Coordinates of C-alpha atoms and ligand atoms in Angstrom, one line a residue:
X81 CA 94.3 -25.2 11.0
X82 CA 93.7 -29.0 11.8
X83 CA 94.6 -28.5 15.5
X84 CA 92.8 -25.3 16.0
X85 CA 89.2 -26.4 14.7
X86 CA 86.6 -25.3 16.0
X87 CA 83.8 -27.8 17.0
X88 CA 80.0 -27.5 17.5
X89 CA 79.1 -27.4 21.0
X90 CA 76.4 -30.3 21.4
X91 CA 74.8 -32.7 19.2
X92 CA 72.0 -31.0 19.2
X93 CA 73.7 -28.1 17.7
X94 CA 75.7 -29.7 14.9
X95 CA 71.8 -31.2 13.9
X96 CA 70.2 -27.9 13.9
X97 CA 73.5 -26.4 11.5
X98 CA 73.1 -28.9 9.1
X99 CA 69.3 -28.5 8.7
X100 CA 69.7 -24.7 8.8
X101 CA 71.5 -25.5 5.8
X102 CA 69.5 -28.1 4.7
X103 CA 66.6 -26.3 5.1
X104 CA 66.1 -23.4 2.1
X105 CA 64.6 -22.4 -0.8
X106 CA 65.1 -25.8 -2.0
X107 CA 62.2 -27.1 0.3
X108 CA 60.0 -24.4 -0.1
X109 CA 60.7 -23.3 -3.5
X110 CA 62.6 -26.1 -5.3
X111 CA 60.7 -29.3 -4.3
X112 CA 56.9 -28.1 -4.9
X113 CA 57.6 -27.1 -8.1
X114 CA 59.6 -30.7 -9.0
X115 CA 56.3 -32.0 -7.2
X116 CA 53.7 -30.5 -9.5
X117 CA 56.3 -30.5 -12.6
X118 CA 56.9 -34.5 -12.5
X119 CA 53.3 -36.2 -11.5
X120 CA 52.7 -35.3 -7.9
X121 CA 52.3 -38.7 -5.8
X122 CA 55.0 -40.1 -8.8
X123 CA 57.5 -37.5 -7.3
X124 CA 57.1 -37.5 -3.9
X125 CA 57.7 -41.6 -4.4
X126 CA 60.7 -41.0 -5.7
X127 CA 61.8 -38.7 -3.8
X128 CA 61.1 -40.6 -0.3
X129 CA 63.1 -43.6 -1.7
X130 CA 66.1 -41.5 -2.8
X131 CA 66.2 -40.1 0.3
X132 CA 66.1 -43.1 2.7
X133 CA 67.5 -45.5 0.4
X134 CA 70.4 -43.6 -0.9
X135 CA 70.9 -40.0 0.8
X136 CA 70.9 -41.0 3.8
X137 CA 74.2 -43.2 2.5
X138 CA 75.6 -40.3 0.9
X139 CA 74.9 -37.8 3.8
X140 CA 77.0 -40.2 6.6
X141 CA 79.4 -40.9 4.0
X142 CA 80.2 -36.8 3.6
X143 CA 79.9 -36.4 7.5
X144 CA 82.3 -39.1 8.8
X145 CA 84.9 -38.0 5.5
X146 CA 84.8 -34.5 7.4
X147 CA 84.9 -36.2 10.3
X148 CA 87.9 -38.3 9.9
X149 CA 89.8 -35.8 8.0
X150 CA 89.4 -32.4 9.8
X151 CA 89.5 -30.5 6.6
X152 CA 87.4 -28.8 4.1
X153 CA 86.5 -31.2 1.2
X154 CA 89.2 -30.6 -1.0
X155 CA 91.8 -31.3 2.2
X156 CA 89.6 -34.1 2.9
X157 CA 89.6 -35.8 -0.6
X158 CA 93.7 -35.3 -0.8
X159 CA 94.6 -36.2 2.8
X160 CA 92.5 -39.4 2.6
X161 CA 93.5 -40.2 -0.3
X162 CA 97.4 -40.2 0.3
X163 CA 98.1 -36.7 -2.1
X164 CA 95.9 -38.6 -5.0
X165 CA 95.9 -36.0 -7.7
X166 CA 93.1 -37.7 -9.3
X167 CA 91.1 -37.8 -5.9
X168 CA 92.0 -33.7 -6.0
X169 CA 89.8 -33.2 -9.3
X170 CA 86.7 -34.5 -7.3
X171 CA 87.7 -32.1 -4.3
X172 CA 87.9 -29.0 -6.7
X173 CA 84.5 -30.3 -7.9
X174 CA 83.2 -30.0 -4.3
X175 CA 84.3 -26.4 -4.1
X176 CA 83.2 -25.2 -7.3
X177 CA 79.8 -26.6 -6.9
X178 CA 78.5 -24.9 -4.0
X179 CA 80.4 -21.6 -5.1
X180 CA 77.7 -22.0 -8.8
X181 CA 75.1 -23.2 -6.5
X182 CA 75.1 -19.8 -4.3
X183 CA 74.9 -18.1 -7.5
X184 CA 72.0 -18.8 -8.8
X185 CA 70.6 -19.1 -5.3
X186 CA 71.4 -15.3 -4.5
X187 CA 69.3 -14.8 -7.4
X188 CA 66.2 -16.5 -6.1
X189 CA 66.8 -15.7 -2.3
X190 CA 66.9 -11.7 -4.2
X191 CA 63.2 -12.5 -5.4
X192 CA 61.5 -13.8 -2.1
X193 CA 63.6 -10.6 -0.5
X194 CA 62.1 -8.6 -2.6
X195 CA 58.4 -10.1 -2.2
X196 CA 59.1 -9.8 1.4
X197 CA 59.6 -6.2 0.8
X198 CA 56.9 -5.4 -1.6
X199 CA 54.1 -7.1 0.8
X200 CA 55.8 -5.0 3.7
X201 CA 55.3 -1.8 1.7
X202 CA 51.4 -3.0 0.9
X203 CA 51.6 -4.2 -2.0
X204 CA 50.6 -7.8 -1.9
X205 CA 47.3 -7.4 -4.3
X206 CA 49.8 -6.7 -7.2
X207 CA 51.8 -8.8 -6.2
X208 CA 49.1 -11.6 -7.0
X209 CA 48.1 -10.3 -9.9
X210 CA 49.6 -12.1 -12.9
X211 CA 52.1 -11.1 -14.5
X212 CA 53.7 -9.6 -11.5
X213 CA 56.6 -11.7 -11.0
X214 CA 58.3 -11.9 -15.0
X215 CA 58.1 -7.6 -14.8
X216 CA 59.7 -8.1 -10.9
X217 CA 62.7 -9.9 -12.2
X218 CA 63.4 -7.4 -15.1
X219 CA 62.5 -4.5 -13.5
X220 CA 65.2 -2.0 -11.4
X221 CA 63.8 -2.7 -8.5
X222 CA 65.5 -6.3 -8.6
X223 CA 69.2 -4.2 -8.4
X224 CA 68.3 -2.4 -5.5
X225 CA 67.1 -5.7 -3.0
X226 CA 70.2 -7.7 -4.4
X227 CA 72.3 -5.1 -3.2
X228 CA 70.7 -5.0 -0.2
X229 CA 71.0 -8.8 0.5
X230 CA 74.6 -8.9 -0.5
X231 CA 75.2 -6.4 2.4
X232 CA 73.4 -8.2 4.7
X233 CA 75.2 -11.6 4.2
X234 CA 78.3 -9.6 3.8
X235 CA 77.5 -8.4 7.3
X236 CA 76.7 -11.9 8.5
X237 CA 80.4 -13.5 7.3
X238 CA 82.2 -11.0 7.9
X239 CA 81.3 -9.3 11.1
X240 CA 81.0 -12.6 12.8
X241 CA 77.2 -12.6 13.5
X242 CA 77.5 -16.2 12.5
X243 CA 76.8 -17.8 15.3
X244 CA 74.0 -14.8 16.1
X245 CA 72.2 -15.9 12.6
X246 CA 72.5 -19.9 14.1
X247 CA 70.5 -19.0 17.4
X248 CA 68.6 -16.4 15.6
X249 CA 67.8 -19.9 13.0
X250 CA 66.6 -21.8 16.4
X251 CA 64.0 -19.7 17.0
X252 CA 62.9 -18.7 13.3
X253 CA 63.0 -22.4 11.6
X254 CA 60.3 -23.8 13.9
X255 CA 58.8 -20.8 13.7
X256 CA 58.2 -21.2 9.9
X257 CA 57.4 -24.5 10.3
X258 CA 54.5 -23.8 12.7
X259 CA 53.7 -21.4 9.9
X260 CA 53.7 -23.7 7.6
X261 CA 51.4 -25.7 8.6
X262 CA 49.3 -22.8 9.5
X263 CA 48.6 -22.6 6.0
X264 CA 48.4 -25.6 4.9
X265 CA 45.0 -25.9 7.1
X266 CA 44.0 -22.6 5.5
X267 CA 44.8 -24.0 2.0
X268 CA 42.9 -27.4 3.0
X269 CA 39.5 -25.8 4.0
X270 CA 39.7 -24.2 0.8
X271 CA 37.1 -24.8 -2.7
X272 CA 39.2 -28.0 -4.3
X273 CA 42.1 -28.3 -2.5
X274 CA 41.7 -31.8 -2.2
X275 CA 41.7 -32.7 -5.7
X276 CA 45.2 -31.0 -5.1
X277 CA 46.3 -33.2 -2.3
X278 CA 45.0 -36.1 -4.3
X279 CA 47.2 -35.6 -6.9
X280 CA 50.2 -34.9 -4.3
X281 CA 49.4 -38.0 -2.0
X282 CA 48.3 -41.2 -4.6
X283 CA 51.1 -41.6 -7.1
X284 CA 50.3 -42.5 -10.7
X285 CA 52.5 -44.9 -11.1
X286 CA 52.8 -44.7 -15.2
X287 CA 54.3 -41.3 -14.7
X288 CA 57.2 -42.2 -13.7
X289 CA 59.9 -41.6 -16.0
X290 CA 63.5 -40.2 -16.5
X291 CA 62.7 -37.0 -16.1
X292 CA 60.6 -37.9 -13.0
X293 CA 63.5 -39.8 -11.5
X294 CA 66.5 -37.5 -12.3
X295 CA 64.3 -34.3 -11.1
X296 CA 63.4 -36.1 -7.7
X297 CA 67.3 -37.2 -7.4
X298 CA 68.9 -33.7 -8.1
X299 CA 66.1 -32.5 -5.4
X300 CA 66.8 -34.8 -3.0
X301 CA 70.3 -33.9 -3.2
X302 CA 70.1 -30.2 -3.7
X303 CA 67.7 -29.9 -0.8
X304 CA 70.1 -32.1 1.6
X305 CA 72.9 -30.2 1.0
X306 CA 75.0 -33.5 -0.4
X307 CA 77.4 -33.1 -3.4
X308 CA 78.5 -29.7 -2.3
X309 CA 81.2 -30.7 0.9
X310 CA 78.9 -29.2 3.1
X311 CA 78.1 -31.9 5.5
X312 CA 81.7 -32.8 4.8
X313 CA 83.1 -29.3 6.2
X314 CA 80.6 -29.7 9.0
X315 CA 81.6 -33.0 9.5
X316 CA 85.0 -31.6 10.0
X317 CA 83.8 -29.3 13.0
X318 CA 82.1 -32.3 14.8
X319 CA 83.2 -34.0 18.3
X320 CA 84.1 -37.7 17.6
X321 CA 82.1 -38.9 20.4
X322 CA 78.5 -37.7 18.0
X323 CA 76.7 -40.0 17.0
X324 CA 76.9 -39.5 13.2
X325 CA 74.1 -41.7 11.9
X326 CA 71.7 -40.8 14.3
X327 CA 72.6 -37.0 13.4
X328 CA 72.4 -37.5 9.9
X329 CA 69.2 -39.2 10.4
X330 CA 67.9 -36.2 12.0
X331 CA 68.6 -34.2 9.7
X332 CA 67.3 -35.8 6.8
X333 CA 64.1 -36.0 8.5
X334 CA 63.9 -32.6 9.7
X335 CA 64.4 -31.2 6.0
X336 CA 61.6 -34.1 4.5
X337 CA 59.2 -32.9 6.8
X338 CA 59.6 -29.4 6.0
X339 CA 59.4 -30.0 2.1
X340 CA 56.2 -32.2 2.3
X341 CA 54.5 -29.8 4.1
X342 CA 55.6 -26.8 1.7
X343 CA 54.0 -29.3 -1.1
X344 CA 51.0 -30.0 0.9
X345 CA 50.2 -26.0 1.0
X346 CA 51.5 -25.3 -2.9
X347 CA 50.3 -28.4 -4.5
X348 CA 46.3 -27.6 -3.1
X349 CA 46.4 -23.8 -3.2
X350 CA 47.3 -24.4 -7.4
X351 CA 43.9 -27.1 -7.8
X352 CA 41.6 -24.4 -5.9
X353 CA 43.1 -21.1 -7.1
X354 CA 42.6 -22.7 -10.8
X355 CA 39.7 -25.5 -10.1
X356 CA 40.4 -26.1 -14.0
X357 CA 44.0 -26.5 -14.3
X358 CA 44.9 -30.2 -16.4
X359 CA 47.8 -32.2 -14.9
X360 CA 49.2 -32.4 -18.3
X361 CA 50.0 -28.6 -18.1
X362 CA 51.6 -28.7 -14.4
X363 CA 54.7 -30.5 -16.4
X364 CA 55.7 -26.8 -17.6
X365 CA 55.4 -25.4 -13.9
X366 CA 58.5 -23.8 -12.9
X367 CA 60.1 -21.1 -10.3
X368 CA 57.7 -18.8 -11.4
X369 CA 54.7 -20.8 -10.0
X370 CA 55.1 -20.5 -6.1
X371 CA 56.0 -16.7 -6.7
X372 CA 52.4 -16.3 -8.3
X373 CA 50.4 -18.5 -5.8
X374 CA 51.9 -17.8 -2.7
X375 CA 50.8 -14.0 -3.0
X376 CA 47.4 -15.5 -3.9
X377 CA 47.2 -17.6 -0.9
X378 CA 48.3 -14.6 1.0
X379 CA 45.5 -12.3 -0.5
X380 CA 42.9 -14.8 -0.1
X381 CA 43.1 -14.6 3.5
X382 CA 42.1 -10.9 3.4
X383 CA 38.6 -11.9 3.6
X384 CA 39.3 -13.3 7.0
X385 CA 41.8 -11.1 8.2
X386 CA 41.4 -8.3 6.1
X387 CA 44.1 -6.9 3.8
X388 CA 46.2 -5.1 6.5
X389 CA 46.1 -9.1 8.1
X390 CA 47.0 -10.8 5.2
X391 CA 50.1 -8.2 4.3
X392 CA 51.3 -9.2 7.6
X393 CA 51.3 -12.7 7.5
X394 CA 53.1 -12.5 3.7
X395 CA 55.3 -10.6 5.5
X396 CA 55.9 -12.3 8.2
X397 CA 56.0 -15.5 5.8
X398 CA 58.5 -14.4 3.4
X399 CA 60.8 -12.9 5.8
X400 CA 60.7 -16.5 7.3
X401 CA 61.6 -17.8 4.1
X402 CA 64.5 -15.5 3.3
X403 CA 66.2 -16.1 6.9
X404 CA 65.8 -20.2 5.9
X405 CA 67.5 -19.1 2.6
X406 CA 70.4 -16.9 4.4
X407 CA 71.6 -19.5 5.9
X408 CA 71.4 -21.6 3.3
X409 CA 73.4 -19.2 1.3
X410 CA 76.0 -18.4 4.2
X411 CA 76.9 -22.2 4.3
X412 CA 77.3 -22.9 0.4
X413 CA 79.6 -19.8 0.5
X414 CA 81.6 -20.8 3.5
X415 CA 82.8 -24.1 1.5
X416 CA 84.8 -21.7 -1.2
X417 CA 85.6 -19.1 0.6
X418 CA 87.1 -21.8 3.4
X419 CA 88.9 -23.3 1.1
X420 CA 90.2 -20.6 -0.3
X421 CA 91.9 -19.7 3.0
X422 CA 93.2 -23.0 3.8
X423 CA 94.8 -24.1 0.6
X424 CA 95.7 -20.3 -0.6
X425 CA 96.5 -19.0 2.4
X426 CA 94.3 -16.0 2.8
X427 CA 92.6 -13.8 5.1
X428 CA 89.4 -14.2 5.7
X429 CA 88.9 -10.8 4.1
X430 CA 90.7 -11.2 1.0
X431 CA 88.9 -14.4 0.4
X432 CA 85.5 -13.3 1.0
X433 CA 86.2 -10.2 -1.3
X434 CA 87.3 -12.4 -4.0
X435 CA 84.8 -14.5 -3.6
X436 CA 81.9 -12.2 -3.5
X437 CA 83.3 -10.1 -6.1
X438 CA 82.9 -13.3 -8.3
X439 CA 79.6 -14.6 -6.7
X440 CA 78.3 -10.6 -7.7
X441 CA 79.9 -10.8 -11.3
X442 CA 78.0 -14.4 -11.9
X443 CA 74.5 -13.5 -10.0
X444 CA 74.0 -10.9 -12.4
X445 CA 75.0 -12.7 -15.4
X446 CA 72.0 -15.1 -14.5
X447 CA 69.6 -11.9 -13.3
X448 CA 70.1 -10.3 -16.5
X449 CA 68.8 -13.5 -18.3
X450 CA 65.4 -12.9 -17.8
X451 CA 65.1 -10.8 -20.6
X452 CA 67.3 -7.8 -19.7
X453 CA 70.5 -8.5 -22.0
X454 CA 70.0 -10.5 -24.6
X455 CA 73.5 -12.3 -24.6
X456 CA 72.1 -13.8 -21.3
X457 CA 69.2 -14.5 -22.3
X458 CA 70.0 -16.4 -25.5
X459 CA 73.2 -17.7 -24.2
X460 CA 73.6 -21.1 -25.8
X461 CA 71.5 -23.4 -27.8
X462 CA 71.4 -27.4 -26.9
X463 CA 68.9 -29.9 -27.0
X464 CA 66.7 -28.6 -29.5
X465 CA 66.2 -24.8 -27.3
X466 CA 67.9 -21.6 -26.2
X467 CA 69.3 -21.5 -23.2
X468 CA 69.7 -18.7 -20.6
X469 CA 72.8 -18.0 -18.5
X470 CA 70.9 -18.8 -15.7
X471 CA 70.0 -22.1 -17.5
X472 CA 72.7 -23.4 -18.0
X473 CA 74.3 -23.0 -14.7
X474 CA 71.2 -24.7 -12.7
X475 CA 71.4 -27.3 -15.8
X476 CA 75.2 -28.1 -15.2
X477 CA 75.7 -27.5 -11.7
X478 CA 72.0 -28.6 -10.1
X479 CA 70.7 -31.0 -12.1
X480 CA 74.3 -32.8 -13.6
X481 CA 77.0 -32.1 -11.3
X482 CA 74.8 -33.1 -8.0
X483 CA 74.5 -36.7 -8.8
X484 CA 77.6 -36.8 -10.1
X485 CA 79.6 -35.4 -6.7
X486 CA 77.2 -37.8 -5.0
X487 CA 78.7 -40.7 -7.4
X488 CA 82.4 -39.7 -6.8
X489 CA 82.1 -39.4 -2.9
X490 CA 80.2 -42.9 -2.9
X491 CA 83.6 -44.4 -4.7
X492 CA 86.2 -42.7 -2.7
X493 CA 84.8 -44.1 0.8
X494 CA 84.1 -47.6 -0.7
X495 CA 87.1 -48.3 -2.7
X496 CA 89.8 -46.1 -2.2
X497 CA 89.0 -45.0 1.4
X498 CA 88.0 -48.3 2.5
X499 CA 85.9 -49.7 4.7
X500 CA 87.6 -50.4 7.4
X501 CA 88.6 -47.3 8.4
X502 CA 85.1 -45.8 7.5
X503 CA 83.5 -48.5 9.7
X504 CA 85.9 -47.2 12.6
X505 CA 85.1 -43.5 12.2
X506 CA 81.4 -44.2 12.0
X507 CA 81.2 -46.1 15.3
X508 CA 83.0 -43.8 17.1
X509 CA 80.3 -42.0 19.3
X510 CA 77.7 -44.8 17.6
X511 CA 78.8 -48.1 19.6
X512 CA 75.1 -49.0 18.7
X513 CA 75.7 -49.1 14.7
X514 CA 78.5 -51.9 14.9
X515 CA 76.7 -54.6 12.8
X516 CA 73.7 -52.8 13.0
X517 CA 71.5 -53.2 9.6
X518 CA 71.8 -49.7 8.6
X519 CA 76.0 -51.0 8.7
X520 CA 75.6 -53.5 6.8
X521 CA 73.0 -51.7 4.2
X522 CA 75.4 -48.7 4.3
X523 CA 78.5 -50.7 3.1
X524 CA 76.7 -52.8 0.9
X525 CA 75.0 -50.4 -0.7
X526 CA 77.3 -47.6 -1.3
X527 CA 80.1 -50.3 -2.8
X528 CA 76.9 -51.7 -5.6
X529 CA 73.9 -50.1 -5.9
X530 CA 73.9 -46.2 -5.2
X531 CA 76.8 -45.8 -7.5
X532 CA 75.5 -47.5 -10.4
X533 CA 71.9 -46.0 -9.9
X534 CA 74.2 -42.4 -9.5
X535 CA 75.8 -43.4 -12.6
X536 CA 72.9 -44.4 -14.7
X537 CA 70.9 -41.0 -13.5
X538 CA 74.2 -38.9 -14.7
X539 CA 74.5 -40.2 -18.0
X540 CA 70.9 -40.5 -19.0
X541 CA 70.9 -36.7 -17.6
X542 CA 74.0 -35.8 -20.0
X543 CA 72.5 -37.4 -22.9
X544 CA 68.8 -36.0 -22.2
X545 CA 70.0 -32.2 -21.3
X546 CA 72.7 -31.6 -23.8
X547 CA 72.2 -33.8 -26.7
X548 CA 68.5 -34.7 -26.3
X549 CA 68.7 -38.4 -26.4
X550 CA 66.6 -40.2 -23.9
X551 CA 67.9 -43.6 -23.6
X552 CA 66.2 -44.7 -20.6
X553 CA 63.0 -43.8 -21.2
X554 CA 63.4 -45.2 -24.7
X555 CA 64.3 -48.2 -22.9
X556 CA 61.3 -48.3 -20.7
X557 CA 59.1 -47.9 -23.6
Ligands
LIG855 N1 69.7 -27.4 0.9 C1 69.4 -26.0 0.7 C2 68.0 -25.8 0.3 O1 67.2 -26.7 0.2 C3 70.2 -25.4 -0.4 C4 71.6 -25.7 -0.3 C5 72.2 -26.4 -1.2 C6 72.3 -25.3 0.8 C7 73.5 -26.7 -1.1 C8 73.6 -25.6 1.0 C9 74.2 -26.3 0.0 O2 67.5 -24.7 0.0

């Protein structure tokens, strides 16, 4: 399939396929929540160093491995590596994760189809009230939208609307961007928002701690697609004459911006929606936050608007947010069901049947966990608490695995890849970047520091999740 591959037409087209992946429910969803969960300002810190001081590593790292290889990561990791079986294990890894990451993201891209839906049908006032979303994800309703949305990405791989959903994402992302921050000034005019953005922009230093750390790290990652051989299978279908740094660097942006303005609308609309909500009980905030205020910001602008207004703007909002999602979820599935074809041989069919029948089995395992089966719902006990199914898997596969991938891609290009012939492939297309700083940081960096820092974070996160030791912070204190 090397020969045959098929390449991105322009720069600019490659940039806006990696943020449509990029972009998802992990910037709308993902990163407000670790926002208000870990300190605010202390987060979005963190977060802005991992990003620039070691995703940005990581992300050219995956590209120019795609690049140079021409294969999908587990290809990529064997044919660079001379057949290593050992370098094999960390490709398997990079197919497996994406495949558990698109399960538990169906799950949540099922929930904001189905707000999309209920707001569509006029039903956005209950949909604020409280309560609404823990009886949404138990209810039968939930059934009916997942089947819905597993027909329409079905649709989207199969019949080759592909590259229809990409130019359909050119229009739609800025489009939710706009809207974005749309509502962020509505948010901002509002009763005590600014005690909210207070708490988002100046970082309280003495919260930083482990969990702060890992939860910014396993964000960063999760919401620039890195430890799951995405940007190394789109690496694979990009023209050596790119400019890979300056791409990646794109990119990186593109998906920052769009997750600091999602947390400049949630972090505000939770301070005036509940003028008396302590910081100290943000640190249990979870998914289950933005699908409470959202509606609320949504029903607030009746009073402008009026409700028919403010149904159509939820609408329009959500419908927004589930395209970002789709293809989101369209690229983490593409990595398996890729790779399934080239090192199995199979159709496309066959592979996106098996695939799917698997991504169905799992997705329901974690939407039954809610409550709905009980063996879900208690499915293991570590760290001193039950855990649900769908626990585990975003414990494992989001929060472990991510910084872990990130770790083992960091050691194949600096020691067993080399950097030599990394150097080469990078300033192919990027004449500029010979001895450039970002060169010399880039090899420096992802030889010492990023893998020890990725190391550290992976074991403190092993220790911390499944045995409830917390070294570092016993360390630090
Ligand atoms: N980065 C996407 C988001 O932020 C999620 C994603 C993860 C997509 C991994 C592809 C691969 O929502």
């Amino acid at each position: 399939m090397a020969g045959s591959r098929e390449q991105f037409g322009s720069k600019l087209g490659f940039v806006l396929a990696a943020a449509g992946s990029a972009v998802g429910i992990g910037n709308l969803v993902g990163f407000p929540v670790g926002a208000a969960k870990n300190g605010g300002g202390a987060f979005l810190l963190m977060y802005a160093i991992f990003v620039v001081a070691i995703c940005l590593p990581v992300m050219i790292a995956e590209m120019t491995v795609g690049r140079a290889s021409q294969k999908d990561p587990l290809g990529a990791y064997t044919g660079l590596s001379n057949g290593s079986r050992k370098w094999r294990i960390a490709g398997w890894l990079s197919i497996i994760t994406p495949f558990m990451i698109a399960v538990f993201y169906l799950v949540i891209t099922v929930w904001i189809f189905g707000y999309f839906a209920e707001s569509a049908m006029g039903n956005l006032d209950e949909l604020a009230a409280p309560g609404t979303f823990s009886n949404f994800i138990t209810g039968n309703s939930l059934f009916m939208y997942m089947a819905l949305v597993l027909g329409i990405v079905y649709f989207i791989l199969q019949g080759g609307v592909k590259e229809g959903i990409e130019k359909a994402a050119k229009i739609l992302m800025p489009a939710l961007f706009a809207m974005l921050l749309l509502l962020v000034a509505f948010v901002l005019t509002r009763d005590n928002a600014l005690a909210g953005v207070e708490f988002y922009l100046v970082p309280d230093l003495s919260k930083i701690n482990a969990q702060v750390v890992n939860g910014a790290l396993s964000q960063a990652f999760f919401s620039l697609s890195l430890g799951m051989g995405i940007m190394i299978t789109y690496g694979s279908y990009i023209d050596k004459r790119a400019n890979l740094p300056s791409s990646a660097k794109l990119v990186a942006l593109t998906d920052t911006a769009v997750a600091f303005t999602a947390g400049l609308m949630i972090l505000p609309a939770i301070f005036s929606f509940n003028p008396t909500v302590d910081t100290a009980s943000l640190s249990e905030s979870s998914v289950s936050m933005i699908f409470s205020y959202l509606p609320q910001i949504f029903l607030a602008l009746q009073d402008s608007i009026g409700y028919f207004g403010a149904s159509l703007v939820a609408c329009i909002f959500f419908l927004l947010v589930f395209f970002a999602a789709i293809t989101s979820l369209v690229s983490i599935f593409e990595v398996p069901v890729s790779a399934l074809m080239s090192e199995k041989g199979a159709s496309r069919k066959a592979s996106l049947l098996i695939c799917g029948a698997l991504l169905v089995l799992f997705s329901l395992m974690c939407a039954f966990s809610f409550g709905l089966v009980g063996f879900f719902t208690n499915f293991v006990f570590y760290a001193g608490a039950d855990k649900s199914f769908f626990d585990v898997v975003y414990d494992v596969f989001y929060d472990t695995i991510l910084p872990l991938n990130g770790l083992l891609i960091c050691l194949f290009v600096a020691y067993k890849w080399r950097h030599y012939a990394f150097n080469q492939e990078l300033e192919q297309g990027a004449p500029e970047y010979q001895s450039s700083f970002l060169e010399r940081y880039i090899n420096l960096s992802l030889k010492t520091f990023i893998p020890v820092v990725l190391a550290v974070i992976f074991t403190n996160t092993v220790l911390v999740k499944y045995f409830g030791i917390d070294v570092v912070s016993m360390l630090i204190s």
